[in-house]
Amino acid sequence: MCAQIAACPACSVAPSAEELAKMNEVVEARIMLSLPTVHCAACITAVERELERAAGVHSARVNLTLKRVSIEADPEVTADDMISLLEGIGYEAHELDAGTLRATETDKRGRELLMRLAVSGFAMMNVMLLSISVWAGAEAATRDLFHWISAIIALPAIAFSAQPFFRSAWSVLKVRRLNMDVPISLAILLACALSLYEVTQSGKHAYFDAALSLTFFLLAGRYLDHRTRAIARSAAEELAALEVPRAERFEGDELVTVPIAELAVGDLVRVKPGGRMPVDGVVTDGQSELDRSLLTGETVPVYAGPDSVVSAGEVNLTGPLTVRVTAAGEDTSLHRMADLVAMAESSKNRYTSLADKAAGIYAPGVHLLSFFAFVGWMVISGGDVRLSLNIAVAVLIITCPCALGLAVPAVTTAASGRLFRRGMLIKDATALERLAEVDTVVFDKTGTLTEGAPELTNLEDFKSRDLQVALALAQASSHPLAVSLAAAVSGAGVEPAELNDLHEVPGYGVEGTWNGETVRLGRAAWVGAKAGAQTATYLQIGTADPLEFTFADHLREGADKAVAALKEQGMKLLLISGDAPVAVETLAKRLGFDEWVAEALPEDKAKRINALSENGARVLMVGDGLNDTAALAAAHVSISPASALDAARVASDIVLLGSDMSPLAEATVIARKATRRIKENFAIAAGYNAIAVPIALFGFATPLMAALAMSASSITVSLNALRLR
Amino acid sequence: MGIILYLIPISLFLGGLGLLAFFWTLKSKQYDDPDGDAHRILSDEWDDKPRP
């Protein structure tokens, strides 16, 4: 059997889970990618065909519901290859961590809930049919027979289906507290016990149908809730780590790759161009430039040579560097940033969700009401336990939070489904409610409003001869300014000039000879120019005056729309960035911000947000960098783009899946609508109770009335929630 | 009224069949990707060997 699978994996049409696992262990690596932009049948075929054409890929399967693709491939196929393949045909892709995904993929809990839902639904329908004939006036022996059949169906069904409620109620009762599940469990159990007793006494009323429909509707709410969370969790929290936790260490003259945890202070490590600094340290050898944008928000790379201090997380751009470790592991600045986040989160006042608030009033209320009904009727009837218990159970069933159990999950499912289609993932259950309260929006600049990639601004100012030389020089470097310059110039239809002796001078720029003259493209000081306020690179031909190429950061798609729409909604807008004042001011004016703060340290951002909160503002923080994480955690609610660093994504409540920012404004509108619907739902549920509870209290309630009140309120609440879609 | 002695077991049996069919769909992972399945049927690619 095993050999057969290995010989032809595609032949086994439906391999069992065990076989799949075995196949994974032996030959195949499984890669999971998140695909925020797939939406149609053509997308599925295009993605699958493109991936399966690649060498080493055995099969690819798109899951449109979760917007991801799972790839079975040889171990040497990497996720990065697959991502660039997909980008080639126009699909954005992000890697997901397959190890943690496996748990959600089998999704045992969801399937278990669905199974219980099906059983209770089946039992409810059958018992309802029997009950209708009882309500229609079945008498004596027929009624008893029908009640007995109902009991035989209902009791096992409830014993199986209502287990989640019993378990949850038991776990809170053990610590002497109350939650929504306590009145639910009590109502179900009491209703069953009393009905069984009534049936043995050939009594008139049995509440089996009510107990079952209660279980069914509440399970439906539970399942919706679970599904919403499962989708959000799988995609947002499990995006794989960007940082590779390894470093190249010098051992004698040899370079050995070791895990970061093994590095000690004083070790020498080598950081290749394009690599991320694994540790804090001091440069001992080599010259290069460092991209600090993720750490500080600065867009312009800084020079690094011997004795420069570097910190973990910075990206080395042009030349190889040898770094002496001054702090590794938990002492690095990266780690200190994480501590800052932990602090901000612990000080974040715990938000009580609407559902919890409702449960806080409801759970004790229900118990007290039915207890008083019992005591009251004991007094009135002069000690008739059977009558009093019947009335108490009727009160308990009617007040039981059937519609309340659906009120929140139905709305959040509808709202997060709508947001998911617009490319946003809700990670936290209460994020929608908190988003609805927002009145101030704080933006980060680099990587959030802008793409963190520079764009040439003064292409028209140069002669084609200069452009040809600049292009030839720029193509020789992987520096972000050079790459952007090359793209812009060749995009204008310019051919590169022919240069000799072309080489990169790490930390300074690119040099070559053209028609016997030395030509240079690089830093201001290196070519003898005076650095201006703007981001720029300089071209010098021979001994002529250097020419300045200026750059501006490329605006993220939809950023202007999002900002304008938020402003129109009457939000107070604030731009806080770690970048230089000129760059921040230019962008703030371009987008219409009233207030901006430049050169802000990570601590400053968090402090600023805390100050705003103390003045009563509800702050929405939008950011992506490590320098934003503390601020993201400190804000009332936070959003980060999928391109953000791990730490930022973990700290934020909502993740933007696409690169487009424009859904941001819509999100606040949807959130406000959703909160309004939740409140409406509570009002509807309370309204039904206001009518039904007095009837039950006075002893006029029948099982028919309980069934009607329960079904009608649940359906009204679900329909109201669906208006959001 | 004697007829209900037959009809009730029959209806319960038929309902039970439906329940079992639902369990089968659950076990064979037919709810993992409802959107995808709805769209796949529109794909005009010819495949004589449908994928799992």
mmCIF file with all atom_site columns, N, CA and C in Angstrom, chain A residues 386-429:
data_model
loop_
_atom_site.group_PDB
_atom_site.id
_atom_site.type_symbol
_atom_site.label_atom_id
_atom_site.label_alt_id
_atom_site.label_comp_id
_atom_site.label_asym_id
_atom_site.label_entity_id
_atom_site.label_seq_id
_atom_site.pdbx_PDB_ins_code
_atom_site.Cartn_x
_atom_site.Cartn_y
_atom_site.Cartn_z
_atom_site.occupancy
_atom_site.B_iso_or_equiv
_atom_site.pdbx_formal_charge
_atom_site.auth_seq_id
_atom_site.auth_comp_id
_atom_site.auth_asym_id
_atom_site.auth_atom_id
_atom_site.pdbx_PDB_model_num
ATOM 1   N N  . ARG A 1 386 ? -45.904 20.414 42.895 1.00 0.00 ? 386 ARG A N  1
ATOM 2   C CA . ARG A 1 386 ? -45.947 20.095 41.471 1.00 0.00 ? 386 ARG A CA 1
ATOM 3   C C  . ARG A 1 386 ? -46.322 21.322 40.646 1.00 0.00 ? 386 ARG A C  1
ATOM 4   N N  . LEU A 1 387 ? -47.349 22.044 41.087 1.00 0.00 ? 387 LEU A N  1
ATOM 5   C CA . LEU A 1 387 ? -47.793 23.242 40.370 1.00 0.00 ? 387 LEU A CA 1
ATOM 6   C C  . LEU A 1 387 ? -46.693 24.314 40.400 1.00 0.00 ? 387 LEU A C  1
ATOM 7   N N  . SER A 1 388 ? -46.134 24.522 41.591 1.00 0.00 ? 388 SER A N  1
ATOM 8   C CA . SER A 1 388 ? -45.128 25.577 41.740 1.00 0.00 ? 388 SER A CA 1
ATOM 9   C C  . SER A 1 388 ? -43.901 25.286 40.873 1.00 0.00 ? 388 SER A C  1
ATOM 10  N N  . LEU A 1 389 ? -43.496 24.023 40.861 1.00 0.00 ? 389 LEU A N  1
ATOM 11  C CA . LEU A 1 389 ? -42.320 23.646 40.081 1.00 0.00 ? 389 LEU A CA 1
ATOM 12  C C  . LEU A 1 389 ? -42.592 23.826 38.592 1.00 0.00 ? 389 LEU A C  1
ATOM 13  N N  . ASN A 1 390 ? -43.813 23.439 38.168 1.00 0.00 ? 390 ASN A N  1
ATOM 14  C CA . ASN A 1 390 ? -44.207 23.625 36.774 1.00 0.00 ? 390 ASN A CA 1
ATOM 15  C C  . ASN A 1 390 ? -44.077 25.077 36.350 1.00 0.00 ? 390 ASN A C  1
ATOM 16  N N  . ILE A 1 391 ? -44.560 25.964 37.205 1.00 0.00 ? 391 ILE A N  1
ATOM 17  C CA . ILE A 1 391 ? -44.518 27.390 36.864 1.00 0.00 ? 391 ILE A CA 1
ATOM 18  C C  . ILE A 1 391 ? -43.083 27.902 36.875 1.00 0.00 ? 391 ILE A C  1
ATOM 19  N N  . ALA A 1 392 ? -42.312 27.454 37.877 1.00 0.00 ? 392 ALA A N  1
ATOM 20  C CA . ALA A 1 392 ? -40.916 27.894 37.948 1.00 0.00 ? 392 ALA A CA 1
ATOM 21  C C  . ALA A 1 392 ? -40.149 27.469 36.699 1.00 0.00 ? 392 ALA A C  1
ATOM 22  N N  . VAL A 1 393 ? -40.386 26.238 36.243 1.00 0.00 ? 393 VAL A N  1
ATOM 23  C CA . VAL A 1 393 ? -39.695 25.764 35.037 1.00 0.00 ? 393 VAL A CA 1
ATOM 24  C C  . VAL A 1 393 ? -40.151 26.539 33.812 1.00 0.00 ? 393 VAL A C  1
ATOM 25  N N  . ALA A 1 394 ? -41.440 26.838 33.734 1.00 0.00 ? 394 ALA A N  1
ATOM 26  C CA . ALA A 1 394 ? -41.946 27.623 32.598 1.00 0.00 ? 394 ALA A CA 1
ATOM 27  C C  . ALA A 1 394 ? -41.258 28.985 32.555 1.00 0.00 ? 394 ALA A C  1
ATOM 28  N N  . VAL A 1 395 ? -41.101 29.609 33.726 1.00 0.00 ? 395 VAL A N  1
ATOM 29  C CA . VAL A 1 395 ? -40.422 30.914 33.788 1.00 0.00 ? 395 VAL A CA 1
ATOM 30  C C  . VAL A 1 395 ? -38.974 30.771 33.330 1.00 0.00 ? 395 VAL A C  1
ATOM 31  N N  . LEU A 1 396 ? -38.335 29.724 33.833 1.00 0.00 ? 396 LEU A N  1
ATOM 32  C CA . LEU A 1 396 ? -36.925 29.507 33.499 1.00 0.00 ? 396 LEU A CA 1
ATOM 33  C C  . LEU A 1 396 ? -36.742 29.313 31.993 1.00 0.00 ? 396 LEU A C  1
ATOM 34  N N  . ILE A 1 397 ? -37.621 28.528 31.391 1.00 0.00 ? 397 ILE A N  1
ATOM 35  C CA . ILE A 1 397 ? -37.495 28.250 29.952 1.00 0.00 ? 397 ILE A CA 1
ATOM 36  C C  . ILE A 1 397 ? -37.752 29.507 29.144 1.00 0.00 ? 397 ILE A C  1
ATOM 37  N N  . ILE A 1 398 ? -38.799 30.241 29.535 1.00 0.00 ? 398 ILE A N  1
ATOM 38  C CA . ILE A 1 398 ? -39.163 31.410 28.739 1.00 0.00 ? 398 ILE A CA 1
ATOM 39  C C  . ILE A 1 398 ? -38.110 32.518 28.864 1.00 0.00 ? 398 ILE A C  1
ATOM 40  N N  . THR A 1 399 ? -37.573 32.716 30.058 1.00 0.00 ? 399 THR A N  1
ATOM 41  C CA . THR A 1 399 ? -36.570 33.773 30.198 1.00 0.00 ? 399 THR A CA 1
ATOM 42  C C  . THR A 1 399 ? -35.211 33.335 29.688 1.00 0.00 ? 399 THR A C  1
ATOM 43  N N  . CYS A 1 400 ? -35.050 32.048 29.449 1.00 0.00 ? 400 CYS A N  1
ATOM 44  C CA . CYS A 1 400 ? -33.718 31.553 29.119 1.00 0.00 ? 400 CYS A CA 1
ATOM 45  C C  . CYS A 1 400 ? -33.172 32.239 27.866 1.00 0.00 ? 400 CYS A C  1
ATOM 46  N N  . PRO A 1 401 ? -31.912 32.598 27.895 1.00 0.00 ? 401 PRO A N  1
ATOM 47  C CA . PRO A 1 401 ? -31.357 33.498 26.881 1.00 0.00 ? 401 PRO A CA 1
ATOM 48  C C  . PRO A 1 401 ? -31.149 32.835 25.536 1.00 0.00 ? 401 PRO A C  1
ATOM 49  N N  . CYS A 1 402 ? -32.232 32.333 24.986 1.00 0.00 ? 402 CYS A N  1
ATOM 50  C CA . CYS A 1 402 ? -32.148 31.661 23.700 1.00 0.00 ? 402 CYS A CA 1
ATOM 51  C C  . CYS A 1 402 ? -31.771 32.661 22.612 1.00 0.00 ? 402 CYS A C  1
ATOM 52  N N  . ALA A 1 403 ? -32.541 33.749 22.531 1.00 0.00 ? 403 ALA A N  1
ATOM 53  C CA . ALA A 1 403 ? -32.239 34.771 21.544 1.00 0.00 ? 403 ALA A CA 1
ATOM 54  C C  . ALA A 1 403 ? -30.938 35.472 21.907 1.00 0.00 ? 403 ALA A C  1
ATOM 55  N N  . LEU A 1 404 ? -30.676 35.581 23.210 1.00 0.00 ? 404 LEU A N  1
ATOM 56  C CA . LEU A 1 404 ? -29.442 36.242 23.632 1.00 0.00 ? 404 LEU A CA 1
ATOM 57  C C  . LEU A 1 404 ? -28.222 35.451 23.176 1.00 0.00 ? 404 LEU A C  1
ATOM 58  N N  . GLY A 1 405 ? -28.343 34.124 23.191 1.00 0.00 ? 405 GLY A N  1
ATOM 59  C CA . GLY A 1 405 ? -27.240 33.282 22.736 1.00 0.00 ? 405 GLY A CA 1
ATOM 60  C C  . GLY A 1 405 ? -26.944 33.502 21.269 1.00 0.00 ? 405 GLY A C  1
ATOM 61  N N  . LEU A 1 406 ? -27.975 33.887 20.519 1.00 0.00 ? 406 LEU A N  1
ATOM 62  C CA . LEU A 1 406 ? -27.778 34.133 19.090 1.00 0.00 ? 406 LEU A CA 1
ATOM 63  C C  . LEU A 1 406 ? -27.467 35.594 18.797 1.00 0.00 ? 406 LEU A C  1
ATOM 64  N N  . ALA A 1 407 ? -27.858 36.490 19.712 1.00 0.00 ? 407 ALA A N  1
ATOM 65  C CA . ALA A 1 407 ? -27.815 37.925 19.422 1.00 0.00 ? 407 ALA A CA 1
ATOM 66  C C  . ALA A 1 407 ? -26.430 38.388 18.982 1.00 0.00 ? 407 ALA A C  1
ATOM 67  N N  . VAL A 1 408 ? -25.405 37.996 19.723 1.00 0.00 ? 408 VAL A N  1
ATOM 68  C CA . VAL A 1 408 ? -24.062 38.470 19.389 1.00 0.00 ? 408 VAL A CA 1
ATOM 69  C C  . VAL A 1 408 ? -23.409 37.663 18.262 1.00 0.00 ? 408 VAL A C  1
ATOM 70  N N  . PRO A 1 409 ? -23.375 36.317 18.334 1.00 0.00 ? 409 PRO A N  1
ATOM 71  C CA . PRO A 1 409 ? -22.691 35.564 17.283 1.00 0.00 ? 409 PRO A CA 1
ATOM 72  C C  . PRO A 1 409 ? -23.284 35.786 15.896 1.00 0.00 ? 409 PRO A C  1
ATOM 73  N N  . ALA A 1 410 ? -24.611 35.903 15.811 1.00 0.00 ? 410 ALA A N  1
ATOM 74  C CA . ALA A 1 410 ? -25.212 36.096 14.494 1.00 0.00 ? 410 ALA A CA 1
ATOM 75  C C  . ALA A 1 410 ? -24.727 37.399 13.883 1.00 0.00 ? 410 ALA A C  1
ATOM 76  N N  . VAL A 1 411 ? -24.647 38.445 14.694 1.00 0.00 ? 411 VAL A N  1
ATOM 77  C CA . VAL A 1 411 ? -24.199 39.743 14.184 1.00 0.00 ? 411 VAL A CA 1
ATOM 78  C C  . VAL A 1 411 ? -22.710 39.705 13.842 1.00 0.00 ? 411 VAL A C  1
ATOM 79  N N  . THR A 1 412 ? -21.896 39.158 14.748 1.00 0.00 ? 412 THR A N  1
ATOM 80  C CA . THR A 1 412 ? -20.459 39.160 14.468 1.00 0.00 ? 412 THR A CA 1
ATOM 81  C C  . THR A 1 412 ? -20.138 38.314 13.250 1.00 0.00 ? 412 THR A C  1
ATOM 82  N N  . THR A 1 413 ? -20.882 37.208 13.066 1.00 0.00 ? 413 THR A N  1
ATOM 83  C CA . THR A 1 413 ? -20.639 36.388 11.883 1.00 0.00 ? 413 THR A CA 1
ATOM 84  C C  . THR A 1 413 ? -20.951 37.180 10.618 1.00 0.00 ? 413 THR A C  1
ATOM 85  N N  . ALA A 1 414 ? -22.095 37.841 10.615 1.00 0.00 ? 414 ALA A N  1
ATOM 86  C CA . ALA A 1 414 ? -22.474 38.607 9.436  1.00 0.00 ? 414 ALA A CA 1
ATOM 87  C C  . ALA A 1 414 ? -21.472 39.734 9.189  1.00 0.00 ? 414 ALA A C  1
ATOM 88  N N  . ALA A 1 415 ? -21.083 40.436 10.263 1.00 0.00 ? 415 ALA A N  1
ATOM 89  C CA . ALA A 1 415 ? -20.190 41.589 10.104 1.00 0.00 ? 415 ALA A CA 1
ATOM 90  C C  . ALA A 1 415 ? -18.793 41.146 9.702  1.00 0.00 ? 415 ALA A C  1
ATOM 91  N N  . SER A 1 416 ? -18.261 40.102 10.347 1.00 0.00 ? 416 SER A N  1
ATOM 92  C CA . SER A 1 416 ? -16.893 39.736 10.000 1.00 0.00 ? 416 SER A CA 1
ATOM 93  C C  . SER A 1 416 ? -16.859 39.064 8.637  1.00 0.00 ? 416 SER A C  1
ATOM 94  N N  . GLY A 1 417 ? -17.972 38.423 8.240  1.00 0.00 ? 417 GLY A N  1
ATOM 95  C CA . GLY A 1 417 ? -18.037 37.878 6.888  1.00 0.00 ? 417 GLY A CA 1
ATOM 96  C C  . GLY A 1 417 ? -17.947 38.997 5.868  1.00 0.00 ? 417 GLY A C  1
ATOM 97  N N  . ARG A 1 418 ? -18.637 40.088 6.157  1.00 0.00 ? 418 ARG A N  1
ATOM 98  C CA . ARG A 1 418 ? -18.616 41.225 5.234  1.00 0.00 ? 418 ARG A CA 1
ATOM 99  C C  . ARG A 1 418 ? -17.225 41.863 5.210  1.00 0.00 ? 418 ARG A C  1
ATOM 100 N N  . LEU A 1 419 ? -16.613 41.987 6.383  1.00 0.00 ? 419 LEU A N  1
ATOM 101 C CA . LEU A 1 419 ? -15.277 42.567 6.437  1.00 0.00 ? 419 LEU A CA 1
ATOM 102 C C  . LEU A 1 419 ? -14.258 41.643 5.769  1.00 0.00 ? 419 LEU A C  1
ATOM 103 N N  . PHE A 1 420 ? -14.444 40.343 5.923  1.00 0.00 ? 420 PHE A N  1
ATOM 104 C CA . PHE A 1 420 ? -13.528 39.376 5.309  1.00 0.00 ? 420 PHE A CA 1
ATOM 105 C C  . PHE A 1 420 ? -13.559 39.519 3.791  1.00 0.00 ? 420 PHE A C  1
ATOM 106 N N  . ARG A 1 421 ? -14.755 39.720 3.245  1.00 0.00 ? 421 ARG A N  1
ATOM 107 C CA . ARG A 1 421 ? -14.847 39.914 1.800  1.00 0.00 ? 421 ARG A CA 1
ATOM 108 C C  . ARG A 1 421 ? -14.154 41.199 1.366  1.00 0.00 ? 421 ARG A C  1
ATOM 109 N N  . ARG A 1 422 ? -14.090 42.183 2.258  1.00 0.00 ? 422 ARG A N  1
ATOM 110 C CA . ARG A 1 422 ? -13.395 43.421 1.933  1.00 0.00 ? 422 ARG A CA 1
ATOM 111 C C  . ARG A 1 422 ? -11.913 43.337 2.285  1.00 0.00 ? 422 ARG A C  1
ATOM 112 N N  . GLY A 1 423 ? -11.456 42.175 2.749  1.00 0.00 ? 423 GLY A N  1
ATOM 113 C CA . GLY A 1 423 ? -10.031 41.990 3.006  1.00 0.00 ? 423 GLY A CA 1
ATOM 114 C C  . GLY A 1 423 ? -9.588  42.315 4.412  1.00 0.00 ? 423 GLY A C  1
ATOM 115 N N  . MET A 1 424 ? -10.483 42.179 5.392  1.00 0.00 ? 424 MET A N  1
ATOM 116 C CA . MET A 1 424 ? -10.071 42.436 6.772  1.00 0.00 ? 424 MET A CA 1
ATOM 117 C C  . MET A 1 424 ? -10.411 41.247 7.641  1.00 0.00 ? 424 MET A C  1
ATOM 118 N N  . LEU A 1 425 ? -9.510  40.950 8.551  1.00 0.00 ? 425 LEU A N  1
ATOM 119 C CA . LEU A 1 425 ? -9.714  39.825 9.450  1.00 0.00 ? 425 LEU A CA 1
ATOM 120 C C  . LEU A 1 425 ? -9.856  40.321 10.871 1.00 0.00 ? 425 LEU A C  1
ATOM 121 N N  . ILE A 1 426 ? -10.918 39.912 11.540 1.00 0.00 ? 426 ILE A N  1
ATOM 122 C CA . ILE A 1 426 ? -11.092 40.283 12.939 1.00 0.00 ? 426 ILE A CA 1
ATOM 123 C C  . ILE A 1 426 ? -10.436 39.199 13.780 1.00 0.00 ? 426 ILE A C  1
ATOM 124 N N  . LYS A 1 427 ? -9.431  39.568 14.570 1.00 0.00 ? 427 LYS A N  1
ATOM 125 C CA . LYS A 1 427 ? -8.734  38.568 15.374 1.00 0.00 ? 427 LYS A CA 1
ATOM 126 C C  . LYS A 1 427 ? -9.349  38.431 16.744 1.00 0.00 ? 427 LYS A C  1
ATOM 127 N N  . ASP A 1 428 ? -9.862  39.529 17.247 1.00 0.00 ? 428 ASP A N  1
ATOM 128 C CA . ASP A 1 428 ? -10.332 39.519 18.619 1.00 0.00 ? 428 ASP A CA 1
ATOM 129 C C  . ASP A 1 428 ? -11.858 39.608 18.638 1.00 0.00 ? 428 ASP A C  1
ATOM 130 N N  . ALA A 1 429 ? -12.475 38.861 19.545 1.00 0.00 ? 429 ALA A N  1
ATOM 131 C CA . ALA A 1 429 ? -13.939 38.779 19.550 1.00 0.00 ? 429 ALA A CA 1
ATOM 132 C C  . ALA A 1 429 ? -14.601 40.128 19.818 1.00 0.00 ? 429 ALA A C  1
#
